[in-house]
XYZ file of C-alpha atoms in Angstrom:
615
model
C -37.649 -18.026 3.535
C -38.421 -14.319 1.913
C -35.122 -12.574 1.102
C -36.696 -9.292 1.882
C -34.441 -7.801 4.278
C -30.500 -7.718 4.220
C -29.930 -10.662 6.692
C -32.129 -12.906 5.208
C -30.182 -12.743 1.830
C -27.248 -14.631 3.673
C -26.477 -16.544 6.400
C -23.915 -15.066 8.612
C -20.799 -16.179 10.038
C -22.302 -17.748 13.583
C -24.295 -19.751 10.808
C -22.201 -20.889 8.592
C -20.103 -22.043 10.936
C -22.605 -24.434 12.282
C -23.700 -25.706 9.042
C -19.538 -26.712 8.905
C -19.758 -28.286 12.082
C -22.225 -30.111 11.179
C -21.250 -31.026 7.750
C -18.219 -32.209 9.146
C -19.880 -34.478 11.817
C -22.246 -36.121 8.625
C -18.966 -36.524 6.819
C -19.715 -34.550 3.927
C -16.371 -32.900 3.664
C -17.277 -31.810 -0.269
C -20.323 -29.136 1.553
C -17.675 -28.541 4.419
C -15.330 -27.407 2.199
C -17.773 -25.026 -0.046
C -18.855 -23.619 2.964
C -15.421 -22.798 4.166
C -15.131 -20.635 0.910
C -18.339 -19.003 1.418
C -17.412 -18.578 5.058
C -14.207 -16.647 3.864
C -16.457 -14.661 1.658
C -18.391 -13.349 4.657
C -15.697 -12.561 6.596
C -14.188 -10.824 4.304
C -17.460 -8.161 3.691
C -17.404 -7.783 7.790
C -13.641 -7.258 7.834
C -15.141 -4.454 5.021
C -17.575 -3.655 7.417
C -15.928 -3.417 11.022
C -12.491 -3.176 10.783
C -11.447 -0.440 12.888
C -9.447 2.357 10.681
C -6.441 3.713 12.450
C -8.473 7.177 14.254
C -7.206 10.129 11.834
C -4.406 12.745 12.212
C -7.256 15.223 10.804
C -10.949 14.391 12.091
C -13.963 14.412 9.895
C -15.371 17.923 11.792
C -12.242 19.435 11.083
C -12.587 21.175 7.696
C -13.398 24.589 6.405
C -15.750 25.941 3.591
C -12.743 26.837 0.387
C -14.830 29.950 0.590
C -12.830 31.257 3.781
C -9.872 31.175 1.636
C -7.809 34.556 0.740
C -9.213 35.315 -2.530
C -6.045 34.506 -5.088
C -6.651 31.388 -3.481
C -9.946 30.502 -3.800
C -10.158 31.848 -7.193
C -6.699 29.081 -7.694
C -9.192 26.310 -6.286
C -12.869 27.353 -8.037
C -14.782 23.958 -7.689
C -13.487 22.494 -4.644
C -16.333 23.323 -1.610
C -13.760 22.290 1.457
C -10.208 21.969 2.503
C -8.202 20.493 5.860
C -5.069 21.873 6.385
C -2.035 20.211 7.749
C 1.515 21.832 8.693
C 4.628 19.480 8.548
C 7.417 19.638 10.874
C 11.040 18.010 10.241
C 12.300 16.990 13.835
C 15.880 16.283 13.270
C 17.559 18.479 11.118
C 17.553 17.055 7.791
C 16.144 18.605 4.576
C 13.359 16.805 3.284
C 12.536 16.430 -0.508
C 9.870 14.309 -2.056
C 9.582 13.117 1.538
C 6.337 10.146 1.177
C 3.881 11.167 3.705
C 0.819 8.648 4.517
C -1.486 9.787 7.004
C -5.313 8.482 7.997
C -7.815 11.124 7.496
C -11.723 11.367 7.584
C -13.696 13.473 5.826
C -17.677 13.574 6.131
C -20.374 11.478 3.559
C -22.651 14.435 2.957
C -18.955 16.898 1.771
C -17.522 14.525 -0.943
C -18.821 12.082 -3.426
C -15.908 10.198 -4.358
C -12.301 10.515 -2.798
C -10.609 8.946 -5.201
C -11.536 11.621 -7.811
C -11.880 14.692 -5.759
C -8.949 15.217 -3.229
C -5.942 17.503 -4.095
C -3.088 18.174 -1.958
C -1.113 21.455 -1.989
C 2.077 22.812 -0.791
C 1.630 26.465 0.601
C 4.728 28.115 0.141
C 4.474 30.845 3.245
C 7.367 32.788 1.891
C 5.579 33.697 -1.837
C 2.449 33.084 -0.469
C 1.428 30.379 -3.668
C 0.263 27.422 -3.876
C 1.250 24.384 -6.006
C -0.431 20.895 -6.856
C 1.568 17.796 -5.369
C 1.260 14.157 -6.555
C -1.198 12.189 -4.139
C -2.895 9.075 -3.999
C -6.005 7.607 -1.693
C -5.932 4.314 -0.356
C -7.621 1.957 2.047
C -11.566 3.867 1.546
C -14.067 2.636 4.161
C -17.329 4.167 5.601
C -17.677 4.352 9.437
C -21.479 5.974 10.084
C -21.362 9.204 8.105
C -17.704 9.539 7.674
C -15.535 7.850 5.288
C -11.933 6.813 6.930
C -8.560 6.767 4.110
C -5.245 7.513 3.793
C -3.432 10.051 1.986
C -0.251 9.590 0.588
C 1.620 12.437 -0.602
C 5.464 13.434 -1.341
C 6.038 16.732 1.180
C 9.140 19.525 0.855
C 10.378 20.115 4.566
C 13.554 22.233 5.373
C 15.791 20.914 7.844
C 14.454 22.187 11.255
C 11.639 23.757 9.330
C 7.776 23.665 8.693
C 5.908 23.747 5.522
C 2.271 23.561 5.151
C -0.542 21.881 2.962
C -3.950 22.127 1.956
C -6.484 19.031 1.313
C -8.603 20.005 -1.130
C -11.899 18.387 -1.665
C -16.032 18.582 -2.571
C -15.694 19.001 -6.009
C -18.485 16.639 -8.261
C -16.771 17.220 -11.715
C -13.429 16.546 -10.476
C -11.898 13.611 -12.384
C -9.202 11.060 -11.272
C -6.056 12.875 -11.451
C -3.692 10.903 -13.717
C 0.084 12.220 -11.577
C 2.910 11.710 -13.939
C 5.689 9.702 -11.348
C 8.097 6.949 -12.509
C 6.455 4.563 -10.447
C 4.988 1.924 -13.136
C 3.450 -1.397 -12.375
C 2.798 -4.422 -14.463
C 0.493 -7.747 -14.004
C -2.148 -8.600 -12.086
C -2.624 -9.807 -8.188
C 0.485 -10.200 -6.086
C 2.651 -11.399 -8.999
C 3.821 -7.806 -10.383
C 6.378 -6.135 -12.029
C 7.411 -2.958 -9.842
C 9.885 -0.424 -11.429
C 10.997 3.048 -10.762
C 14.111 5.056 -11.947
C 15.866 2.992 -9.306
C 15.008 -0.383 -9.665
C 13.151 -3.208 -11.420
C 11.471 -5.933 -8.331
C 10.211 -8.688 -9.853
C 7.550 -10.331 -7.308
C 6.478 -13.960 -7.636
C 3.750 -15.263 -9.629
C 3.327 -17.737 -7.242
C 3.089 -16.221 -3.981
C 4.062 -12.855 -4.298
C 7.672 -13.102 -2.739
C 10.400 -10.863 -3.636
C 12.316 -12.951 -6.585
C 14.239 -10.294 -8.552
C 15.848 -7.223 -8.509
C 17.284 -5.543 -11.383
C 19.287 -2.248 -10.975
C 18.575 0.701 -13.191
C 22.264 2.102 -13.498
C 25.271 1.290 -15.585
C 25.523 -2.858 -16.016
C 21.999 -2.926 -14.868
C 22.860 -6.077 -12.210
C 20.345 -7.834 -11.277
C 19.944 -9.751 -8.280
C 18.652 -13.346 -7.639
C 18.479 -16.744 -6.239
C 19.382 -19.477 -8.430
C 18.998 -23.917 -8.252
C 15.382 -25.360 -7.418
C 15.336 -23.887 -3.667
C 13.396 -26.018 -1.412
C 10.926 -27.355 -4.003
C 9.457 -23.687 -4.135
C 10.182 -21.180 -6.613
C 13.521 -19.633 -5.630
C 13.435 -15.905 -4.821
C 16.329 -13.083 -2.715
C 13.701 -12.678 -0.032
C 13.075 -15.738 2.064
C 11.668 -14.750 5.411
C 9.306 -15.552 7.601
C 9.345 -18.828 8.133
C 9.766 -21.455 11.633
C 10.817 -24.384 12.701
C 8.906 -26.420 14.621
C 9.689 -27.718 18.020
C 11.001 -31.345 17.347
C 13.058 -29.891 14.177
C 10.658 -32.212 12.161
C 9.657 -29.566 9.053
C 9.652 -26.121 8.684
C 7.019 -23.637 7.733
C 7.312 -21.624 5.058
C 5.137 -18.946 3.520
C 7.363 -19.754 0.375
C 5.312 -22.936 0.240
C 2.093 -20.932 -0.695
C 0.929 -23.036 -3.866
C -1.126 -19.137 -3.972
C -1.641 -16.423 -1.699
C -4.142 -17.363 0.685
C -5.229 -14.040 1.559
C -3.763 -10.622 -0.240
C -4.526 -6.834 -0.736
C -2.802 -4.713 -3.425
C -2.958 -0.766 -3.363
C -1.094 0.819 -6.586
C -1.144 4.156 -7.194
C 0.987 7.312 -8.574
C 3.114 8.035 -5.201
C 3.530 3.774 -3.973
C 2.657 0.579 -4.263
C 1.124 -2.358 -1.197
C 1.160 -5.631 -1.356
C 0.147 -7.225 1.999
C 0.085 -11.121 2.547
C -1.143 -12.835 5.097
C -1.787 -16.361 6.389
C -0.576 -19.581 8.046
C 3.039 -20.944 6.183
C 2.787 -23.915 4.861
C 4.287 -27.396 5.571
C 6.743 -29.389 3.085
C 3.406 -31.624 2.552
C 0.590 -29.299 2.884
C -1.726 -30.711 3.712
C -0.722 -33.591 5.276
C -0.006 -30.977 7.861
C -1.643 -27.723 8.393
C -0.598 -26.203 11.490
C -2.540 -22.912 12.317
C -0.591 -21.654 14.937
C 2.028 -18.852 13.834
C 0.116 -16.164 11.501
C 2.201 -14.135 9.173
C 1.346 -11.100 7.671
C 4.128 -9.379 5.429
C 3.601 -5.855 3.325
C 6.052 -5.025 0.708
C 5.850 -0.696 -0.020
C 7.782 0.248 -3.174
C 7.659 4.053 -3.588
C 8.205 6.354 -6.935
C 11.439 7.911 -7.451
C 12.828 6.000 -4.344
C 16.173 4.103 -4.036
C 14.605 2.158 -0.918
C 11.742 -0.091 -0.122
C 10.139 -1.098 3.132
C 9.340 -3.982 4.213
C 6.683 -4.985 7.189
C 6.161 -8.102 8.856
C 4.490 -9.465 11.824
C 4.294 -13.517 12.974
C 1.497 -13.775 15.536
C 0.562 -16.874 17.788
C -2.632 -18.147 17.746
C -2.060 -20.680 20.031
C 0.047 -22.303 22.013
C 3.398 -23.419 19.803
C 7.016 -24.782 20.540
C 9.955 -23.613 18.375
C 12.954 -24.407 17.337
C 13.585 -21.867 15.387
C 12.225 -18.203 13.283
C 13.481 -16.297 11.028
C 12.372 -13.083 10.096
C 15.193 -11.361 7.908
C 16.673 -13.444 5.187
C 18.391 -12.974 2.277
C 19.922 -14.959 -0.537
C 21.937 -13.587 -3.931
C 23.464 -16.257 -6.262
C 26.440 -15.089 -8.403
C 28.648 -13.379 -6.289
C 27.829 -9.896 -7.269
C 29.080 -8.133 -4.350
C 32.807 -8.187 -2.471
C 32.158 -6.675 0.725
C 29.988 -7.359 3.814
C 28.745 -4.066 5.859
C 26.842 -3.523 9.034
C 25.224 -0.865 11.299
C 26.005 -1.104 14.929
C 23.809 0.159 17.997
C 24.285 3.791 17.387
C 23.732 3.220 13.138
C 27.274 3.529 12.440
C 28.115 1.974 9.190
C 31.201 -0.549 9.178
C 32.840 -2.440 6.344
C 33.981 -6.071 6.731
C 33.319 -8.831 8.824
C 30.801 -8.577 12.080
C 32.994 -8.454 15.763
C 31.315 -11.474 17.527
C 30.840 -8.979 21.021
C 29.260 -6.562 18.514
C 26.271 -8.910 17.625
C 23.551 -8.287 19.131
C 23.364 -4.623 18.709
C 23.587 -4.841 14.972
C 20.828 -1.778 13.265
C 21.184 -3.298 9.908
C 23.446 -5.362 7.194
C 24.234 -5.721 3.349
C 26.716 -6.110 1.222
C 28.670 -4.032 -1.413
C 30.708 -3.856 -4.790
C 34.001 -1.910 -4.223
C 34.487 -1.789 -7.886
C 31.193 -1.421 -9.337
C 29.759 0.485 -5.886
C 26.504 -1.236 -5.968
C 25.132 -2.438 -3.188
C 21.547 -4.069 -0.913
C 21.753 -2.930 2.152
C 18.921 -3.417 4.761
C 17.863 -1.241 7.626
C 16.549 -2.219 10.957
C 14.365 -0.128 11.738
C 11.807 -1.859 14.543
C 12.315 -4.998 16.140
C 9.188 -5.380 18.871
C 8.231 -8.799 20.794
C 5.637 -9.311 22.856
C 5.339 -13.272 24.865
C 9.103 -14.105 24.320
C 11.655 -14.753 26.397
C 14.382 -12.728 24.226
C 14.677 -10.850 21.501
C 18.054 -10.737 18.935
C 19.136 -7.953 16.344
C 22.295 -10.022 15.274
C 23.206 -12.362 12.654
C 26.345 -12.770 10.051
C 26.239 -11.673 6.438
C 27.873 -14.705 4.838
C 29.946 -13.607 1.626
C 30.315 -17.880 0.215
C 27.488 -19.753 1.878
C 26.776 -22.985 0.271
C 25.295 -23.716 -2.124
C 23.262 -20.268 -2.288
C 26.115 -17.267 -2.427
C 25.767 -14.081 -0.327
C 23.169 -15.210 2.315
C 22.179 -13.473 5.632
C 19.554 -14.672 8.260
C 18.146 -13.264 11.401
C 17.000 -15.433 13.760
C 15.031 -12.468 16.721
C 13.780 -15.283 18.466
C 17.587 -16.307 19.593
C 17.175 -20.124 20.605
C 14.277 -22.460 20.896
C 11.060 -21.307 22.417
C 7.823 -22.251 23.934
C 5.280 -19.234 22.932
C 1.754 -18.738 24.544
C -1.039 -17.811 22.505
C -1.051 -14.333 21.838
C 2.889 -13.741 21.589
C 3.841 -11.651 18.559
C 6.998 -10.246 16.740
C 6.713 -7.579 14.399
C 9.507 -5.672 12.154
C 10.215 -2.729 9.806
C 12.983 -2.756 7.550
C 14.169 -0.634 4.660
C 16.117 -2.045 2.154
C 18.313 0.116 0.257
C 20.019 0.425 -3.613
C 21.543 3.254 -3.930
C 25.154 3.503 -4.875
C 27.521 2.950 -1.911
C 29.743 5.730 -3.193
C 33.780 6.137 -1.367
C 34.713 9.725 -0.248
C 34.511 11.739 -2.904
C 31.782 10.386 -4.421
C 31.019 9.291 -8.281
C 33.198 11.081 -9.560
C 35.971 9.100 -7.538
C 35.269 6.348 -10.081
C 34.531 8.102 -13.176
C 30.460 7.459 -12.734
C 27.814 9.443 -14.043
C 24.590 9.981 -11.798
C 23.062 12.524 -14.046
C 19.779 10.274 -14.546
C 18.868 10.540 -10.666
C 16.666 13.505 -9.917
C 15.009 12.867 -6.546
C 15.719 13.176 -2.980
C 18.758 14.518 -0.431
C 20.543 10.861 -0.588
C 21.917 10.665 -4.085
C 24.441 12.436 -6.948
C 27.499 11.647 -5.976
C 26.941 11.817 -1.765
C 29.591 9.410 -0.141
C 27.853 6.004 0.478
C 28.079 6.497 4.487
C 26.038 9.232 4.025
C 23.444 7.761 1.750
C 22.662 4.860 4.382
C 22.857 7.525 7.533
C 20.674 10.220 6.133
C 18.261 7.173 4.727
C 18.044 5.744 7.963
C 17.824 9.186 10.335
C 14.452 9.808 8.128
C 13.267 6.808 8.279
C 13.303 6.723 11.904
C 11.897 10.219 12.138
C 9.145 11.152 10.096
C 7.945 14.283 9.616
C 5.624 15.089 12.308
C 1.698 16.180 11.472
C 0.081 19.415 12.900
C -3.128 20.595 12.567
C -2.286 24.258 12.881
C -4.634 26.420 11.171
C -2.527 28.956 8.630
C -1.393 31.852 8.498
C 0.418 33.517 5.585
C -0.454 36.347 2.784
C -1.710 34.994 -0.434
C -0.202 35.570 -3.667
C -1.594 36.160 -6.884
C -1.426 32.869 -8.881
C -1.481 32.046 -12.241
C -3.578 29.266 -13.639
C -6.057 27.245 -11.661
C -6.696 23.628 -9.722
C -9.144 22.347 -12.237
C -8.165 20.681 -15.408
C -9.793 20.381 -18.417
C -13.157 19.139 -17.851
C -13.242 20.120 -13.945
C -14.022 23.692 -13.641
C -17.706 25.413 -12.842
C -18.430 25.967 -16.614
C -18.275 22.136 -17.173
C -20.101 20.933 -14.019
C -23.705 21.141 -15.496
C -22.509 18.716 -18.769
C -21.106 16.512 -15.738
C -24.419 16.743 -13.463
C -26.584 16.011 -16.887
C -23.797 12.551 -17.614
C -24.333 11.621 -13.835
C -27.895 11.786 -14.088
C -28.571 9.570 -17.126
C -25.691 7.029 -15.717
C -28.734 7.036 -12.827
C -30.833 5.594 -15.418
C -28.212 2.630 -16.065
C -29.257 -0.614 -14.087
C -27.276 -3.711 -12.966
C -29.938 -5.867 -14.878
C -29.084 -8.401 -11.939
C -30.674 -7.255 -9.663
C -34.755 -7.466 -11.090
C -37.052 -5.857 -8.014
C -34.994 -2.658 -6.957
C -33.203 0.174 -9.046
C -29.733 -1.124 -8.451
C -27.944 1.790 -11.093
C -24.751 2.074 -11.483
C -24.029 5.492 -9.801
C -25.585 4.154 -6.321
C -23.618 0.759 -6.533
C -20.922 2.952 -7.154
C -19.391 1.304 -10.471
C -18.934 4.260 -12.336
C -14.838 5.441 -11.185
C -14.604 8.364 -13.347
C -16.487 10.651 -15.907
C -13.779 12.482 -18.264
C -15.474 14.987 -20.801
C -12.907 16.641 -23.711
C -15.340 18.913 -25.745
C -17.670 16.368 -26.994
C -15.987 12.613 -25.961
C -17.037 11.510 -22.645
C -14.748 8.759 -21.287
C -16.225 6.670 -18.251
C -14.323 4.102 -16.198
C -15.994 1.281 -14.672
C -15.495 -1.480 -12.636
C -17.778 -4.813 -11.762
C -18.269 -6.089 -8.072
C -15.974 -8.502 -8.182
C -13.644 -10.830 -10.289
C -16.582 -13.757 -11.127
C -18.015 -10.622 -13.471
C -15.187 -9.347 -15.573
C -17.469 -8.778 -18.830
C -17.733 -5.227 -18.187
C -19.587 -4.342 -21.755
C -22.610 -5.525 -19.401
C -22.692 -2.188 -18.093
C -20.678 -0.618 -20.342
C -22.750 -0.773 -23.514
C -26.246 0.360 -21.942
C -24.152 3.156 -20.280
C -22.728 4.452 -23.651
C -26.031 3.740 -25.415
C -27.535 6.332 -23.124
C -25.024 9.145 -22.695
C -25.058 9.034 -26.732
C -28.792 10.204 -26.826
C -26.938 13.502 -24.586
C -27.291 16.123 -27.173
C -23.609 17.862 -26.425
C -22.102 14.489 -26.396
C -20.772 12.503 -29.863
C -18.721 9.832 -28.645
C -18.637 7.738 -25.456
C -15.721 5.585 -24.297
C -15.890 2.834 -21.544
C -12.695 1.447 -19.933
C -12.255 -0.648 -17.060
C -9.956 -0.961 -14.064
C -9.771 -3.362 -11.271
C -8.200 -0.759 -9.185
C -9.186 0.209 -6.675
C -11.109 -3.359 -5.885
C -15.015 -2.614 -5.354
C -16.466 -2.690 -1.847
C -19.893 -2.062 -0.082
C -18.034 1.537 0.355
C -18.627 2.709 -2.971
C -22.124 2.624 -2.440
C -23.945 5.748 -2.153
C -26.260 6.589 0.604
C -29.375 5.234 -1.959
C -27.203 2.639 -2.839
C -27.213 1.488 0.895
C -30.749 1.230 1.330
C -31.580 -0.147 -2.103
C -28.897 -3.039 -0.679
C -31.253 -3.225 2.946
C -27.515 -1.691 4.225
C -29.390 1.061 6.465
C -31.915 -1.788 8.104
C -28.294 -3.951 8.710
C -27.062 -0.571 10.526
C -29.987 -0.022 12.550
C -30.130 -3.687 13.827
C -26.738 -3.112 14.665
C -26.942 0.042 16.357
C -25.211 2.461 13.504
């Protein structure tokens, strides 16, 4: 068969799956099984490919040329063709600092080159009329027609009742990838990382990627975990979701992940995502393998936060009987805390043990350290069921449960239940570190909180107030307009473009992107596959006469990168402004069929795939 057009280089889904079927029928489980790994391969370029991104807060066609800018401005933002503007409202009273904002936004193919390098948010301060650079980060890039779909995550500066506005900057070719100084750092490879900020020190599992350790960045430094051998599994402080099946014979656990079946990572200067999803696992996988309850969990850890969120949903795919779920549980060995505390229906905070008519109400739970004032506190923040019969908030944070220590569990679905197909639960929590401070604050005990910087919820605030404000924002985010501006620019000082961005250094950066044209992906031996177009080239940094370029490769089965790296240096060497090339390499973010270019598409048969498809 020629492999001259895109869908006759593999066989697609509806395919491969009969090739399993029949497999399977012949008995020749070794083929069945390769093709279920190549079968997960293809679904995973049309999950690329089709997913629908959630439809933008700021459309594609809604831009203008940086030219329309008052002039202090655009003189402030020489390279950058277009901006979007966006004005942020806080609903409820509460001033906002370094206030994460992640929004979906679309800009148009034929305006940018590569997000990633080119976007720049700025805060507009209406009162001087200036503008000023904010840390930012891009996530979640994907290519619908001639519009690419991301997020944009950004820390905002909202007074209480007030509006502030900002500017997405963007359609600049020399721009490099902005390297934000935050404390955010991350360590390791795949789900099993190392996630610190100023706050904190989470410690995910190598394993399967569940919350094991959590080490506290103040005083004594406690750190928080789950000691013995667990289950069998590595023992971690987080161990939800799991079920119980319907005759109480096992339970499910996705602790029981041997490895993460499926995962996505997304690290960056302003957070970190790591989403997990799949079917738990039995106490003998695989002499069972149920694939009924799907869960999908995201952990967020943000910089310069004292919180971190936590996402889950547990989906039916068919038909199951339980006899038990748990969504919300956690376990810390060695006592570290002396107090249980709790959130009732209208978020007040309460110390001590749980009224029994009070239950069900519950908004949240933790525990605390009246001598040391540390404390894990977690905050309800949605609780939505569709397909069951009841839903429950409650549960009772245990101060000596044996054999684990301070243990709480929530149990939403309330009692045993027969779910239909298509019944979900999903949750957001918070969970929250900071101090849990008595009236009067740090200073009531003598404590120094001169290392925390950030935010409207630390110093010395009483703990009450920590967890109230925390909450209040939580459960009202700013909200996004797409108000056009109006204010009187200022004179600034200084400019948008660092080193190696502005006008006088874009023709050095069209001549580097030109020759990188010339660099091929030796693989592929009939079309010009170069590295631009297949979009493996991240970033082009130029400092006077050193060019750095960072690369990645397609995927993890080609990590020798010097297979691109060396012919590209080779050839930006024989550049007569150029002395020295460097190549590094990053696995972040992963590659997709995104990056390609518009030539990259059709050199790939992409465009004949779109047309058969109808765009």
């Amino acid at each position: 068969m020629s492999e001259n057009k895109f869908g006759n280089r593999s066989e697609s889904v509806a395919e491969k799956l009969r090739l399993l079927a029949e497999c399977y029928r012949l008995g020749e489980y070794d083929i069945a099984m390769s093709l279920t790994e190549s079968l997960k391969d293809t679904l995973g370029f049309e999950r690329q490919s089709h997913w629908a991104p959630e439809p933008p807060v700021v459309e594609a066609g809604s831009f203008r040329a940086a030219r329309d800018l008052p002039a202090a401005w655009r003189e402030w933002a020489r390279g950058w063709r277009f901006f979007k503007s966006l004005n942020l409202r806080e609903p409820v009273g509460l001033d906002r600092r370094d206030e994460p904002v992640d929004i979906p936004v679309a800009f148009r193919c034929d305006q940018v080159t590569d997000l990633h390098r080119e976007l720049r948010v700025a805060r507009v301060d209406v009162a001087s009329g200036e503008l000023a650079e904010t840390a930012s980060q891009v996530c979640e890039v994907t290519r619908r027609g001639n519009a690419f779909h991301c997020r944009v995550l950004f820390f905002a500066d909202v007074p209480a009742n007030g509006r502030a506005s900002y500017l997405l900057l963007y359609g600049n070719p020399a721009a490099e990838s902005p390297q934000y100084p935050t404390d955010l750092r991350i360590h390791g490879e795949g789900v099993g990382l190392d996630i610190e900020n100023r706050h904190f020190i989470a410690r995910l599992s190598r394993q399967m990627g569940q919350l094991e350790r959590m080490t506290y960045r103040r005083e004594h430094a406690l750190e928080l975990f789950a000691g013995g051998p667990g289950h069998g599994e590595p023992p971690g402080i987080d161990w939800a979701h799991d079920y119980v099946t319907g005759d109480r014979f096992e339970k499910m656990r996705i602790t029981n992940w041997a490895e993460c079946p499926n995962y996505e990572v997304i690290r960056g200067p302003v957070c970190v995502k790591v989403r997990r999803w799949g079917f738990p696992h039995s106490p003998v996988h695989p002499l069972f393998t149920p694939s009924r309850m799907h869960i999908d969990i995201t952990y967020t850890f943000f910089a310069g936060l004292p919180f971190f969120l936590k996402h889950g949903t547990m989906r039916m795919v068919k038909d199951l009987d339980i006899a038990a779920m748990r969504d919300d549980e956690w376990v810390f060995s060695g006592f570290s805390f002396t107090d249980p505390l709790w959130l009732d229906a209208a978020g007040v905070i309460h110390e001590g043990p749980v009224p029994q008519e009070t239950q069900p109400d519950m908004q949240g739970i933790g525990y605390f350290n009246r001598n040391s004032r540390d404390a894990f506190i977690a905050l309800w923040l949605e609780l939505e069921a569709e397909g069951f019969e009841d839903v429950t908030r409650h549960t009772l944070p245990s101060m000596y449960y044996r054999p684990h220590g301070h243990c709480w569990a929530r149990y939403p679905a309330g009692h045993a239940q027969s779910l239909k197909a298509g019944s979900s639960m999903r949750q957001k929590n918070a969970y929250l570190i900071a101090p849990y401070y008595e009236a009067g604050g740090a200073a009531a005990i003598g404590q120094s909180m001169g290392d925390v910087q950030r935010g409207p919820v630390y110093g010395d605030e009483e703990g009450v107030s920590v967890v109230r404000n925390t909450r209040n924002r939580l459960l009202n985010p700013l909200v996004v307009e797409t108000e056009r501006l109006s204010c009187v620019a200022a004179t600034l000082v200084g400019a948008l473009a660092r080193p190696g961005e502005s006008e006088a250094d874009a023709p050095l950066k069209a001549k580097i992107w030109e020759a990188l044209q010339e660099v091929p992906d030796a693989q592929f031996y009939t079309v010009d596959a170069n590295v631009v177009d297949m979009g493996y080239v991240y970033d082009v940094s130029v400092r006077g006469d050193v060019v750095t370029i960072l690369v990645t490769m397609p995927h993890h089965g080609r990590p020798i990168y010097p297979f691109i790296g060396d012919p590209i240096r080779e050839r930006l060497l024989r550049i007569d402004e150029i002395r020295d090339v460097l190549i590094n390499f990053t696995w972040n973010p992963p590659w997709t069929a995104a990056r390609l270019t518009d030539a990259g598409r059709k050199i790939m048969g992409m465009d004949e795939r779109e047309t058969s498809n109808g765009g």
